[in-house]
Each structure stands twice: as structure tokens, then as C-alpha cells.
PDB file of C-alpha atoms in Angstrom:
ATOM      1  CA  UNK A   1      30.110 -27.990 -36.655  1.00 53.00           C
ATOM      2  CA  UNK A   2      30.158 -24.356 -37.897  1.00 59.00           C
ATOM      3  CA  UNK A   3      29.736 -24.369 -41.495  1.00 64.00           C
ATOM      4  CA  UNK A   4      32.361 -22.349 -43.645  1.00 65.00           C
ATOM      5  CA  UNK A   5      30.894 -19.606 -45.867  1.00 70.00           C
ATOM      6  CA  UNK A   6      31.878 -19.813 -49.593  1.00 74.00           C
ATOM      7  CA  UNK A   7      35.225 -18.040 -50.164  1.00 78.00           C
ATOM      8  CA  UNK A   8      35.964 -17.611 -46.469  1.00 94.00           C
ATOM      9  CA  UNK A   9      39.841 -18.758 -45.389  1.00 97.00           C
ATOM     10  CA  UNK A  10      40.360 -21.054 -42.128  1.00 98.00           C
ATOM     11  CA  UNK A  11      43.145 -19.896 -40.230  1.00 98.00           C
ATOM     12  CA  UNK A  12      44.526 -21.998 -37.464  1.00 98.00           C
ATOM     13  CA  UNK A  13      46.105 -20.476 -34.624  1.00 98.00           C
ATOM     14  CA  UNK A  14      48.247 -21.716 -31.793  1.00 98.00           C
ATOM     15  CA  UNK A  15      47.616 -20.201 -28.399  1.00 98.00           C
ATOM     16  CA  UNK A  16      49.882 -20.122 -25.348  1.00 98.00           C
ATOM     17  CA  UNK A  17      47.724 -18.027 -21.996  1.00 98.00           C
ATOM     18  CA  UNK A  18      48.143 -17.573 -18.435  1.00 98.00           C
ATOM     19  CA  UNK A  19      44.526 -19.117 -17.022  1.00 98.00           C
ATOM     20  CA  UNK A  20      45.108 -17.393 -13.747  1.00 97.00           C
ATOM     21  CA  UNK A  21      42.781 -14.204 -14.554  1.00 96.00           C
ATOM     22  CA  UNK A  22      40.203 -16.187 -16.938  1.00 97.00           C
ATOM     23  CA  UNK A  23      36.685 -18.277 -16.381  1.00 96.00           C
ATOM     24  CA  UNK A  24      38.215 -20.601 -18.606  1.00 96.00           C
ATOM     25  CA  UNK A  25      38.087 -21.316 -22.411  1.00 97.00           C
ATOM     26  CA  UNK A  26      34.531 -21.186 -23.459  1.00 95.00           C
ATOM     27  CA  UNK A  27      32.575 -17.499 -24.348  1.00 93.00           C
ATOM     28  CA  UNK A  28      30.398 -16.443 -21.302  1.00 91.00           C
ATOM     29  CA  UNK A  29      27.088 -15.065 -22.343  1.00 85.00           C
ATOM     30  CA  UNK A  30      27.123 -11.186 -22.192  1.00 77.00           C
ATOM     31  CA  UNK A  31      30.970 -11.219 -21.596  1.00 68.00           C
ATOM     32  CA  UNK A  32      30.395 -11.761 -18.367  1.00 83.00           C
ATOM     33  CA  UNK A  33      33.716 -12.597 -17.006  1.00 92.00           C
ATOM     34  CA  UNK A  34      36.550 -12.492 -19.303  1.00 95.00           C
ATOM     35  CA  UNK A  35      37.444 -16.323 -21.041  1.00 97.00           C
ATOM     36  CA  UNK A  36      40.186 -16.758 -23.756  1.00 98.00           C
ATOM     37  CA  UNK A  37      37.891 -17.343 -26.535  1.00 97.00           C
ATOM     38  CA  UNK A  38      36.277 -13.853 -25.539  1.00 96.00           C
ATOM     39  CA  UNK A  39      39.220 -12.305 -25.713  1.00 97.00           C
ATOM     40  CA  UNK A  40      40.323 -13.735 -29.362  1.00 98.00           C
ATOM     41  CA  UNK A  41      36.805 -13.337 -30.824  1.00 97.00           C
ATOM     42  CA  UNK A  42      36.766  -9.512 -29.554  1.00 96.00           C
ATOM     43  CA  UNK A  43      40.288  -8.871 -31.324  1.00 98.00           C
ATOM     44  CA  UNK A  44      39.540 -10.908 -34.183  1.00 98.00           C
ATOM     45  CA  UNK A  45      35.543  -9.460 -35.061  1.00 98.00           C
ATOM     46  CA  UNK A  46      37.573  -5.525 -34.329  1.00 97.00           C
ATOM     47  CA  UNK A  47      40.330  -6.714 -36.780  1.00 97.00           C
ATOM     48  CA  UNK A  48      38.297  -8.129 -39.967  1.00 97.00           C
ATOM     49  CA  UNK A  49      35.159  -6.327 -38.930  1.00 97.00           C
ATOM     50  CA  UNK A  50      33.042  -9.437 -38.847  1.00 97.00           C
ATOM     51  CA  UNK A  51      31.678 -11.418 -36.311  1.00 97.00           C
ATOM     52  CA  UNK A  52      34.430 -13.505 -35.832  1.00 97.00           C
ATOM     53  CA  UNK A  53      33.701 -17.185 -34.179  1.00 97.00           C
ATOM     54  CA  UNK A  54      36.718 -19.037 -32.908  1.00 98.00           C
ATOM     55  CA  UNK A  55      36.378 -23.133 -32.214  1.00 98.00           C
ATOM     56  CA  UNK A  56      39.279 -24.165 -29.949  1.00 98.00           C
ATOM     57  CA  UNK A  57      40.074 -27.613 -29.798  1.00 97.00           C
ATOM     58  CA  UNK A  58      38.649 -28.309 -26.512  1.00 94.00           C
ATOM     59  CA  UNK A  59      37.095 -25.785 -23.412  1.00 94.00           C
ATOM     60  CA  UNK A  60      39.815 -25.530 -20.449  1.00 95.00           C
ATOM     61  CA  UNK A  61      38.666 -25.286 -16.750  1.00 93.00           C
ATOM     62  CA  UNK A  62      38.578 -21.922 -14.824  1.00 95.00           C
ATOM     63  CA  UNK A  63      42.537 -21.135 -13.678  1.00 97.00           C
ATOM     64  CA  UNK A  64      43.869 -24.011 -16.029  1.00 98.00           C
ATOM     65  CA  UNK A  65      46.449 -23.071 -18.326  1.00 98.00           C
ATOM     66  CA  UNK A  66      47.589 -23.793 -22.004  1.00 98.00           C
ATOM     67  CA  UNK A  67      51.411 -24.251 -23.193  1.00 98.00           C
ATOM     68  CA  UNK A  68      49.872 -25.070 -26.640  1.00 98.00           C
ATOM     69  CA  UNK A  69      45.991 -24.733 -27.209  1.00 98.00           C
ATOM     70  CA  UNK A  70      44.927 -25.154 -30.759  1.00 98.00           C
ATOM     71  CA  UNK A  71      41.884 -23.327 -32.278  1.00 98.00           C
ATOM     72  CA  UNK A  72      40.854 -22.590 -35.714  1.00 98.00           C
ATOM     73  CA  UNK A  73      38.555 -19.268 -37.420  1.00 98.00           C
ATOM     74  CA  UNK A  74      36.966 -18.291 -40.400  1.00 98.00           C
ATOM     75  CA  UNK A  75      37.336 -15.388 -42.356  1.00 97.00           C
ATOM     76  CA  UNK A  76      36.970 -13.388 -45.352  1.00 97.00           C
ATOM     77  CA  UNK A  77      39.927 -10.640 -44.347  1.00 96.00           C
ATOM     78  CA  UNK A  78      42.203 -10.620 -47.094  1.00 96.00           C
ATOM     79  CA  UNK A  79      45.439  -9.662 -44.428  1.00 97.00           C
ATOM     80  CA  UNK A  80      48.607 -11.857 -44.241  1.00 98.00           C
ATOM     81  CA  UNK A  81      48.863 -14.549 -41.480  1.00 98.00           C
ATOM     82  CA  UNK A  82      51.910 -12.496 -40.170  1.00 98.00           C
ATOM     83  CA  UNK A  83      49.825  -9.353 -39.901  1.00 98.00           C
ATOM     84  CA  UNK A  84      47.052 -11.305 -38.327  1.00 98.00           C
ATOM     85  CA  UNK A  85      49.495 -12.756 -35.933  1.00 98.00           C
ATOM     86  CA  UNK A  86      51.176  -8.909 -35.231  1.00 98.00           C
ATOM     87  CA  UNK A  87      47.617  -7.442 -34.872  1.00 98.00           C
ATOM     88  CA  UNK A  88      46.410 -10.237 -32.235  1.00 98.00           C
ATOM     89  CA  UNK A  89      49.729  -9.312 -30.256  1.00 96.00           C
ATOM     90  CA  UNK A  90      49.199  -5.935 -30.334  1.00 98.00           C
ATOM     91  CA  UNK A  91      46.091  -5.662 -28.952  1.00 98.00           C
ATOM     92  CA  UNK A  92      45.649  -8.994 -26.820  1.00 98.00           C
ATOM     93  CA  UNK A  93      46.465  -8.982 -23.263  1.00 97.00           C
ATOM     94  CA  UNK A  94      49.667  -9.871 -22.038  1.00 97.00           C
ATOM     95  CA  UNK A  95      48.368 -13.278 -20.604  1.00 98.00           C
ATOM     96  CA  UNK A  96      47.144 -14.572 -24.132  1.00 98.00           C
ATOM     97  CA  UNK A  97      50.189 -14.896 -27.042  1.00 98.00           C
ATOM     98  CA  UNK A  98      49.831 -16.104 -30.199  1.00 98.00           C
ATOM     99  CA  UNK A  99      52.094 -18.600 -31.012  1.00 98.00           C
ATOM    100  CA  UNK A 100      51.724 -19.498 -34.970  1.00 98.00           C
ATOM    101  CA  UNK A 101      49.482 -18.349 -37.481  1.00 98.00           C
ATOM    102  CA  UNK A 102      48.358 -20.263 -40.781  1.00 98.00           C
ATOM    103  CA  UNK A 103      45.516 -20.789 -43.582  1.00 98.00           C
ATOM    104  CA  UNK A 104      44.763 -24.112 -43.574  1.00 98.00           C
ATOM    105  CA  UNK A 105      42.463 -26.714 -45.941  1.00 97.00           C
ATOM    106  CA  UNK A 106      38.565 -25.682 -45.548  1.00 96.00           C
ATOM    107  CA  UNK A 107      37.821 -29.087 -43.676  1.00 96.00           C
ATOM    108  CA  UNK A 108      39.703 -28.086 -40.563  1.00 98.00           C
ATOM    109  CA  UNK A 109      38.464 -27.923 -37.438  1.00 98.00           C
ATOM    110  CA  UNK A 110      40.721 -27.903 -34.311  1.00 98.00           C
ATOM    111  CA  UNK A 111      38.562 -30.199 -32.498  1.00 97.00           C
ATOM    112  CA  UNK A 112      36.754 -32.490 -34.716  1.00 97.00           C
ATOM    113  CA  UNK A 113      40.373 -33.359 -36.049  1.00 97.00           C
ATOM    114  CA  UNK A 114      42.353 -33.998 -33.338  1.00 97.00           C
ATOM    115  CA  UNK A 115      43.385 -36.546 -32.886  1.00 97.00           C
ATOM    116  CA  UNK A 116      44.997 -36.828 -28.955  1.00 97.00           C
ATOM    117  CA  UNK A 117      46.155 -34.107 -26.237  1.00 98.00           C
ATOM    118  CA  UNK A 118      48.619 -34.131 -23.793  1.00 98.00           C
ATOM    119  CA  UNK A 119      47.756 -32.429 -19.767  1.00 98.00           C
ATOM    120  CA  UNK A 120      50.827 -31.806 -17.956  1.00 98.00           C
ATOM    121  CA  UNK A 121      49.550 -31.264 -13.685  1.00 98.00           C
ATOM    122  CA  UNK A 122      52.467 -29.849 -11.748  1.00 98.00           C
ATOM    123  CA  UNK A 123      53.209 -30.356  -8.150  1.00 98.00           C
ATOM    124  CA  UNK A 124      55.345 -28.595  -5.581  1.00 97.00           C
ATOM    125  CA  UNK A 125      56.676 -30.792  -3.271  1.00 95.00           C
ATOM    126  CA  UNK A 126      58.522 -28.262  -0.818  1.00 95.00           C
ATOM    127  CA  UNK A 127      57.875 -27.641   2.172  1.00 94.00           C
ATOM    128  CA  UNK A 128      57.956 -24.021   1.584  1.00 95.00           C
ATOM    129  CA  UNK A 129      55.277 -22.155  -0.693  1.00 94.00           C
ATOM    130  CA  UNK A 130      56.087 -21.984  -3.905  1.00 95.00           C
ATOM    131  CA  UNK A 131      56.105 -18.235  -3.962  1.00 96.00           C
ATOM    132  CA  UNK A 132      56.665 -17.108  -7.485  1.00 96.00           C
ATOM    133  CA  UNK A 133      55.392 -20.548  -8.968  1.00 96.00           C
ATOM    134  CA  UNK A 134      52.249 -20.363  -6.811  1.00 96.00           C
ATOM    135  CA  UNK A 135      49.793 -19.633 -10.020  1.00 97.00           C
ATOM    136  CA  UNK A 136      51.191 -22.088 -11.591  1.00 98.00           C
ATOM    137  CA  UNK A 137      51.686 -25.785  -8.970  1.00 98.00           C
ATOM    138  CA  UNK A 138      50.038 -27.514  -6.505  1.00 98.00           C
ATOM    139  CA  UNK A 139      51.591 -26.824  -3.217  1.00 97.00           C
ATOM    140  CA  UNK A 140      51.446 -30.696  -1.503  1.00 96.00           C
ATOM    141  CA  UNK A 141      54.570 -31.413   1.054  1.00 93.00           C
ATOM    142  CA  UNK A 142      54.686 -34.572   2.368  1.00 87.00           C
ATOM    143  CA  UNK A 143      55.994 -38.092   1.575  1.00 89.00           C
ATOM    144  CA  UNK A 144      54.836 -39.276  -2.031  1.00 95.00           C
ATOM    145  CA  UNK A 145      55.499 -43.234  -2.959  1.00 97.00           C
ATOM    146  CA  UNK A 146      56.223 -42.768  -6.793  1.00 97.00           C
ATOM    147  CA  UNK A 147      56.273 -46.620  -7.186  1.00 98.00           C
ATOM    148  CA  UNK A 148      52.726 -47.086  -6.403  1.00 98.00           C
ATOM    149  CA  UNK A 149      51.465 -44.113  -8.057  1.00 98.00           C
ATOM    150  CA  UNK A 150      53.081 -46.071 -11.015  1.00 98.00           C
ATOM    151  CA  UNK A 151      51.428 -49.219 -10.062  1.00 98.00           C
ATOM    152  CA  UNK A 152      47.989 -47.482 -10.530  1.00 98.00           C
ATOM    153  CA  UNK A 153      48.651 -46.577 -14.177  1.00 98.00           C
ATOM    154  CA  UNK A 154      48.145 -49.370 -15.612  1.00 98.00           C
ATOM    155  CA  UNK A 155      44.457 -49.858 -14.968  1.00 98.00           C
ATOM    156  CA  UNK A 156      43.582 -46.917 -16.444  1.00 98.00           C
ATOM    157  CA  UNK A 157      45.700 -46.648 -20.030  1.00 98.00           C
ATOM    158  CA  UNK A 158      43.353 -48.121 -22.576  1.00 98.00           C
ATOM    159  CA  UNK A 159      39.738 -47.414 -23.716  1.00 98.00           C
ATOM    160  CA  UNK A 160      37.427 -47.273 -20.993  1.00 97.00           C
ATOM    161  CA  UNK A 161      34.340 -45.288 -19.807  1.00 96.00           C
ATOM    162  CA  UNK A 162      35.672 -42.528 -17.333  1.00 96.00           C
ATOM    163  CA  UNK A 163      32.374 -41.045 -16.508  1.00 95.00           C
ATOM    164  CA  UNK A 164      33.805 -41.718 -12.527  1.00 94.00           C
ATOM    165  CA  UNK A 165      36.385 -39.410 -13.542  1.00 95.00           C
ATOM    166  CA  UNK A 166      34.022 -36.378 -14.560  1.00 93.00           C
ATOM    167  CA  UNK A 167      32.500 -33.680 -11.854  1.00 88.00           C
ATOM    168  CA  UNK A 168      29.799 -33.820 -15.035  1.00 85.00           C
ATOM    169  CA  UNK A 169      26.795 -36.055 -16.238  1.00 83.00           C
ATOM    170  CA  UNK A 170      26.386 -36.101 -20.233  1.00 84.00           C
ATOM    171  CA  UNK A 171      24.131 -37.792 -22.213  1.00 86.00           C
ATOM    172  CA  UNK A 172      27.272 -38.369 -24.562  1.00 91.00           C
ATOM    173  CA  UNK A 173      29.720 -40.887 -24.402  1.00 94.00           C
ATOM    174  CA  UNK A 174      32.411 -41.021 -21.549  1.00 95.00           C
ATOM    175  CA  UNK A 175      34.610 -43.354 -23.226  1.00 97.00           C
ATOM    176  CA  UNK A 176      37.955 -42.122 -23.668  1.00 98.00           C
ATOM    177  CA  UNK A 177      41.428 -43.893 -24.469  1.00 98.00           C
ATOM    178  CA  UNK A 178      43.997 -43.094 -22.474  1.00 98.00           C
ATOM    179  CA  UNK A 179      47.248 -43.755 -23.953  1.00 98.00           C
ATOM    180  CA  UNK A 180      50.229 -42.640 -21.684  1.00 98.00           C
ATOM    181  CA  UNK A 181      50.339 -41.243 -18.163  1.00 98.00           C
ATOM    182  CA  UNK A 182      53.907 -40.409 -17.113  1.00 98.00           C
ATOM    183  CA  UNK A 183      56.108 -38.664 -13.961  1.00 98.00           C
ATOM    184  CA  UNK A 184      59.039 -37.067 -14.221  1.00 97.00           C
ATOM    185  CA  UNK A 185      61.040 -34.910 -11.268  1.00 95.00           C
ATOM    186  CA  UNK A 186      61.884 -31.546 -12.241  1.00 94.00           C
ATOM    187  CA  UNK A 187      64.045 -29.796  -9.157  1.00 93.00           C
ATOM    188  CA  UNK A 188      61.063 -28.988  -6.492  1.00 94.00           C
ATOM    189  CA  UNK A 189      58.243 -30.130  -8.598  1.00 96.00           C
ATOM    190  CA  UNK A 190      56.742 -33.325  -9.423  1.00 97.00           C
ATOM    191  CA  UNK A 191      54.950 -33.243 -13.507  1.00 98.00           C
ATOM    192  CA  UNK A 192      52.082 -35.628 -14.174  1.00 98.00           C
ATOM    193  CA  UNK A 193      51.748 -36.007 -17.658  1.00 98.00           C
ATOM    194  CA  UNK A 194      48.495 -37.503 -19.161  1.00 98.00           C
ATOM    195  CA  UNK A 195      47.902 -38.402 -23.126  1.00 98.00           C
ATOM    196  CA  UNK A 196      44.427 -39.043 -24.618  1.00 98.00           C
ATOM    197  CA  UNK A 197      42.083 -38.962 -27.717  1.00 97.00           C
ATOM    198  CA  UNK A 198      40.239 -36.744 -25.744  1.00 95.00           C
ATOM    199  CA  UNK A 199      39.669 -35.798 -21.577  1.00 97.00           C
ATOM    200  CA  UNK A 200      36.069 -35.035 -19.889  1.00 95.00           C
ATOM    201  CA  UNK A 201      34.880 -32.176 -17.719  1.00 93.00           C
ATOM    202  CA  UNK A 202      37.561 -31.968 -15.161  1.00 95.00           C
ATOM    203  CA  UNK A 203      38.817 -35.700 -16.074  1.00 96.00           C
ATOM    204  CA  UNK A 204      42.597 -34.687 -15.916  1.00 97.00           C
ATOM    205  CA  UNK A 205      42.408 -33.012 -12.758  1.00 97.00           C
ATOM    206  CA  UNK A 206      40.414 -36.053 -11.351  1.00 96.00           C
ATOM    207  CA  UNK A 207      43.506 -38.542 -12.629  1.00 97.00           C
ATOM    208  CA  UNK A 208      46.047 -36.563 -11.295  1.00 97.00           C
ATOM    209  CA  UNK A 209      43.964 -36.532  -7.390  1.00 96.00           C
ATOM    210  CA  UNK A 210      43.438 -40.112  -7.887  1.00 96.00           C
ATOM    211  CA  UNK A 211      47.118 -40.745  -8.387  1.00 97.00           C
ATOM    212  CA  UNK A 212      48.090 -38.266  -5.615  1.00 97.00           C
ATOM    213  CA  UNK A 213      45.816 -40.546  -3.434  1.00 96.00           C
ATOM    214  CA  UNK A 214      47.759 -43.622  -4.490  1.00 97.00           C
ATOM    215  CA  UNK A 215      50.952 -41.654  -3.693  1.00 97.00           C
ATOM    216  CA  UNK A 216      49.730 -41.068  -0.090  1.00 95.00           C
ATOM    217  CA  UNK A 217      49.195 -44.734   0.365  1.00 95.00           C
ATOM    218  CA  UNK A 218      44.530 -43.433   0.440  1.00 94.00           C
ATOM    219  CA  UNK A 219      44.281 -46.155  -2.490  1.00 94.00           C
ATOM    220  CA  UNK A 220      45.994 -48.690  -4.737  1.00 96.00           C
ATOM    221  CA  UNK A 221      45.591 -50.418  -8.280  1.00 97.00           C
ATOM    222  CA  UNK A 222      42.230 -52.438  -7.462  1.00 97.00           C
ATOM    223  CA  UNK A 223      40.602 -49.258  -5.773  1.00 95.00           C
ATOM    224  CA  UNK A 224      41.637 -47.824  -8.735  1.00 96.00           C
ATOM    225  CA  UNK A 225      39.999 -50.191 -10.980  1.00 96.00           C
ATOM    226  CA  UNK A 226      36.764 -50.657  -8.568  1.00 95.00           C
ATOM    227  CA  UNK A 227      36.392 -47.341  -9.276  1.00 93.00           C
ATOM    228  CA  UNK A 228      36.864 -46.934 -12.843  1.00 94.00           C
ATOM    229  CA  UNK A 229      34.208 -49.982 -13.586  1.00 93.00           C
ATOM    230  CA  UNK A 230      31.978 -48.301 -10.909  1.00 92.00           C
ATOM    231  CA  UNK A 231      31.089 -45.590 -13.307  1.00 89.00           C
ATOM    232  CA  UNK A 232      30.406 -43.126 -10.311  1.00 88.00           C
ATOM    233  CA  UNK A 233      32.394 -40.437  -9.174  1.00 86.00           C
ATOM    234  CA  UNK A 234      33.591 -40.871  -6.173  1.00 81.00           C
ATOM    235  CA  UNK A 235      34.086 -37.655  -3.713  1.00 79.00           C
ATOM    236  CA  UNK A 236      36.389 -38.111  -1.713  1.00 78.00           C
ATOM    237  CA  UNK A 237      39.288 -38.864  -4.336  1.00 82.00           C
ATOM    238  CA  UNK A 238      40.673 -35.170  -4.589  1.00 79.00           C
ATOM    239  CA  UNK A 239      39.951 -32.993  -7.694  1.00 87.00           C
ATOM    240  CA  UNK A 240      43.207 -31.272  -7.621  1.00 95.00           C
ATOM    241  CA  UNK A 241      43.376 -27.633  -8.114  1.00 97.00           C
ATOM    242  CA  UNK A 242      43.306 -25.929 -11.633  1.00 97.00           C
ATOM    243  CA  UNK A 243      46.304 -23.564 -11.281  1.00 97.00           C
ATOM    244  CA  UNK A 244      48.354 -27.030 -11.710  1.00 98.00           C
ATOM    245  CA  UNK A 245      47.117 -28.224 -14.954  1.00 98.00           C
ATOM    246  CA  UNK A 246      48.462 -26.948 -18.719  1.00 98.00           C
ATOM    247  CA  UNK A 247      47.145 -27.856 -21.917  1.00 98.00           C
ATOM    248  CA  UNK A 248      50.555 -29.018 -23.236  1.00 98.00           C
ATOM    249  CA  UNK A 249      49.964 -30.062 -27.007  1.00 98.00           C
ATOM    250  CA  UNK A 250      46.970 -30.977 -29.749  1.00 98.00           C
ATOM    251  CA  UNK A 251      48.159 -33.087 -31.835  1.00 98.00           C
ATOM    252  CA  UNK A 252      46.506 -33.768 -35.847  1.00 97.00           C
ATOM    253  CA  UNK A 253      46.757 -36.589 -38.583  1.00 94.00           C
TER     254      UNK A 253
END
């Protein structure tokens, strides 16, 4: 956890960014290729004149998005949250806004505190390309059953180990608790909305495919839980593409 210096503030930030342009969340080493914490740590270390770390509540994928990312800083900058917040607009790009800015209690941390988020996958279901959406959906025409997509949800709400829904092998734990996976039709699109204490390396993108599947009729609720005791990821169950997936909401105690 990164340790607060005596008399430094913690200022939490809410982020909203486009994830079209960025190799996702996390700092690259050497600035490689531009990420959103990059971005905010440049601004923020050019702003107070320190070097600025900022701990987000979680690392998004390359091309995912974020309606609401959460991330916290610390600093010993004496300025006003609302000239923080004017300064990070000013000279961010115009992919990355700044939604709120506030000092908060020194044991913050946006992800050590969290306590569930919520990953929103969108799908176009036209049969035409979605043509000023297209950074945004996952173009799939075609017949989807919603019922049995439904069917499948069951089996995985609840506290399980999702290491078969992870692209990534940890030595830490894969359990996760899912606690609500819902669809709702919005005009063209199709929303898949997934709620948890906490998602693994490409976990939401792997739930959405995997319901997608059941949609198409590829699999149904035992497959579902076959491969959820399994523990192995199974490759042929889509990993749907990033540009569909926000970061909707963090939510704290």
C-alpha cells in the first residue's frame, strides 16, 4: 500500500476517459505508450512539483473505457480541490475529464476500500456498423436468445473461484463474488451489466463472451457451470472485444 507522508492530504478523484487511444490504466515503464494513470501522474507531479503517484481503484484493459473510475493521490500542495480540478482540465487531454475532486480521511485508498464495481459491455445488434458508436460497442448481428443468456446467470452470481474466467495465472486468489449480472435493451444496443467485489484480468470481458455464447445457443447453464468448477480457461468461449466494456461505478462503505 503506498504509505502517506506526515502532513501530506489524500485527494480522491473521479475519472471519466475515452480508452480508445490508451494501453490501458496502469503506468508503462519509460512512458512508453500513453495509459491514464500516465497521463494524471504527468499533470499532477507538473502541478504540485512532486512526484506525484496516483492508485486507481483497479487497472482497466487496453481500449476499455471508464464512465466512473475512482483513484486517490497524495500531496503536500496547499491548492483548493476546485483549482486542482480546473488545472487537471486544463492541461489533460480531451479523452481524460475529471469528474469530482475532494480531500478525503488519510486511510483512503481507492482500491483497498472498495468495496464492489459495476462493468457495463455494450453490444450492437444491427445489422449495419455502428458507425459513430464503433469505439464504443461490439458490432454482433444475428439472432440472440435473451432467455437463455438469463438462464446462465444464475450459476455464476455468488462467491466462486473464476480463475476459468481470467486470460491470467496469479499466485493470488481468484475468488470473486459476483453479485448481479443484468440486460437491458437500449434502441440498437444490447448492455450487459456485471456487479462484483472485485473482477480479474480480463474476467468481465470473459462473462460477457460466455453469455454471448449462451445467446447463440454454443452453451447453456451446466456448460456454464462445468466450466466455472473446471478452473481452466477455456479458449474457445469468446473474450469479447475491449472497445465494449466501461468501468461504470466504484462504490465505498
Amino acid at each position: 500500500m503506498e504509505k502517506m507522508e506526515h502532513g501530506a492530504r489524500n485527494i480522491k478523484m473521479v475519472v471519466r476517459y475515452e480508452g480508445t487511444r490508451y494501453a490501458g490504466w496502469q503506468r508503462l515503464p519509460h512512458g512508453q505508450e500513453p495509459t491514464v494513470q500516465g497521463k494524471l501522474e504527468d499533470v499532477l507531479s507538473k502541478m504540485t512539483g512532486e512526484d506525484v503517484k496516483v492508485i486507481g481503484s483497479g487497472r482497466t484493459d487496453r481500449g476499455v473505457h471508464a464512465w466512473a473510475q475512482t483513484a486517490n493521490f497524495h500531496t503536500r500542495s496547499g491548492k483548493s480541490c476546485g483549482n486542482i480540478r480546473a488545472y487537471l482540465q486544463q492541461y489533460l487531454p480531451e479523452d481524460l475529464a475529471v469528474l469530482s475532486v475532494e480531500e478525503v480521511e488519510a486511510d483512503f485508498h481507492a482500491r483497498f476500500k472498495a468495496v464492489d464495481k459495476t462493468y457495463r459491455y455494450r453490444i450492437h445488434r444491427a445489422g449495419h456498423p455502428p458507425v459513430f458508436e464503433r469505439n464504443f460497442v461490439h458490432h454482433l448481428p444475428g439472432a440472440l436468445d435473451l432467455k437463455a443468456m438469463e438462464a446462465c446467470v444464475p450459476v455464476l452470481l455468488g462467491t466462486h473461484d473464476f480463475q476459468a474466467f481470467s486470460n491470467k495465472k496469479t499466485k493470488k486468489s481468484t475468488v470473486r463474488t459476483l453479485h448481479a449480472v443484468t440486460f437491458r435493451e437500449e434502441g440498437e444496443e444490447l448492455w450487459v451489466d456485471m456487479r462484483g467485489d472485485g473482477f480479474l484480468y480480463n474476467m468481465a470481458r470473459i462473462l460477457a463472451g460466455t453469455l454471448l455464447d449462451a445467446g447463440r445457443g454454443k452453451l447453456g447453464p451446466e456448460e456454464v457451470r462445468a466450466l466455472l468448477e473446471s478452473g481452466k480457461r477455456n479458449g474457445e468461449i469468446e473474450r469479447v472485444p475491449a472497445k465494449g466494456l466501461f468501468l461504470m461505478e466504484v462504490t465505498y462503505p
